[in-house]
Coordinates of C-alpha atoms in Angstrom, one line a residue:
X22 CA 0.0 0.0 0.0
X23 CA 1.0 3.7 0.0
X24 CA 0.9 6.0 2.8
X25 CA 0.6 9.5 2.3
X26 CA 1.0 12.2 4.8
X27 CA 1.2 16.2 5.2
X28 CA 0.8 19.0 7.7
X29 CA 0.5 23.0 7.4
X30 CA -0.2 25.6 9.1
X31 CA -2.1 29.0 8.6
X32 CA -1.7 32.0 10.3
X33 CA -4.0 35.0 10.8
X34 CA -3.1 38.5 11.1
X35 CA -4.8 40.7 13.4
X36 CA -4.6 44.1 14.1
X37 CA -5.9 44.8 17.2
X38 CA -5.7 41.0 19.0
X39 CA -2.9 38.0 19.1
X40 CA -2.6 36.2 15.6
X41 CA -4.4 33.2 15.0
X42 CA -2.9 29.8 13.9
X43 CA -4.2 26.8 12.8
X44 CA -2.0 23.6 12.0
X45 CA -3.5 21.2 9.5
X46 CA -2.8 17.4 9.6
X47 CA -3.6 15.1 6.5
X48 CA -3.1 11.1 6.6
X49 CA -4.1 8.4 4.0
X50 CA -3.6 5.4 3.1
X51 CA -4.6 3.2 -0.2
X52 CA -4.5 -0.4 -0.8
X53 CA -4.2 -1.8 -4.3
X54 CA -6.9 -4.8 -4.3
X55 CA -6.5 -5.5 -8.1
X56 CA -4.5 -3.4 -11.0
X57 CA -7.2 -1.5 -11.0
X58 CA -9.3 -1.3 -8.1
X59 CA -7.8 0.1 -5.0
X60 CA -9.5 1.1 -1.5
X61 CA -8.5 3.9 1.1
X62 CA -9.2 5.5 3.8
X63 CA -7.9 9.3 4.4
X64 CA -8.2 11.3 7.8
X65 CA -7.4 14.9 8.1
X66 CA -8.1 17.3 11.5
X67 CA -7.4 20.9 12.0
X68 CA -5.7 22.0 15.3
X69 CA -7.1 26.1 15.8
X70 CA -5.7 28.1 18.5
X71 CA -8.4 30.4 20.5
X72 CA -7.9 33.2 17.9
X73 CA -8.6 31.3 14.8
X74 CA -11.0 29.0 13.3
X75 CA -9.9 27.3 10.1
X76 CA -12.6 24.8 8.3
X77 CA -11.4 21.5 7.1
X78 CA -11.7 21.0 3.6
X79 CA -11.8 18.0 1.4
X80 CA -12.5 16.8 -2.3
X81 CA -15.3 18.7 -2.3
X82 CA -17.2 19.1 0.9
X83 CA -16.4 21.7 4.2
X84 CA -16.0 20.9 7.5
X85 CA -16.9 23.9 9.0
X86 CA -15.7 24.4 12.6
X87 CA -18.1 25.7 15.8
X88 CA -16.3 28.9 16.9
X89 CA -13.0 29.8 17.7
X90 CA -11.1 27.1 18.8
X91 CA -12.6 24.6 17.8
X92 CA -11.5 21.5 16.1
X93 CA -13.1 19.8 12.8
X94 CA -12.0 16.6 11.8
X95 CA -13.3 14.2 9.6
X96 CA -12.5 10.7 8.3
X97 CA -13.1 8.6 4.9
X98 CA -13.3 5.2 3.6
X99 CA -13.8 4.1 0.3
X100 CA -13.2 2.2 -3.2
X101 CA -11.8 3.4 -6.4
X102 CA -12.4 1.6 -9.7
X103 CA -10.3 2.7 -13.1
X104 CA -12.3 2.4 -15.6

């Protein structure tokens, strides 16, 4: 299989506060079940500090998060075909 990983981070400028950050953490993993059919399974989570609140975004939906500080994650599993 393949593992595939990556991390960020985003900062916010503020004038009149602290600066927000937000650190970003990907994971997945795929595992080949024929030359052409794989499955995987992909986790990514966004760590936010109390002065920022960074969504989480995937392929093509938003993980919004609940206020400042808080931290969205979300997982998924699933099968690829090549057609």
């Amino acid at each position: 299989g393949t593992l595939l990983a990556q991390v960020g981070v985003q900062r916010f400028s503020y004038d009149a506060a602290p600066d927000g950050r937000a650190t970003i953490v990907g994971v997945a993993y795929e595992y080949p079940l024929s030359r052409r059919t794989l499955t995987y399974v992909n986790y990514g989570r966004v760590v936010n500090n109390e002065r920022s609140r960074a969504p989480l975004y995937g392929a093509i939906p938003q993980v919004g998060p609940n206020g400042f500080g808080s931290d969205p994650s979300a997982i998924s599993v699933g099968l690829r075909h090549t057609f």
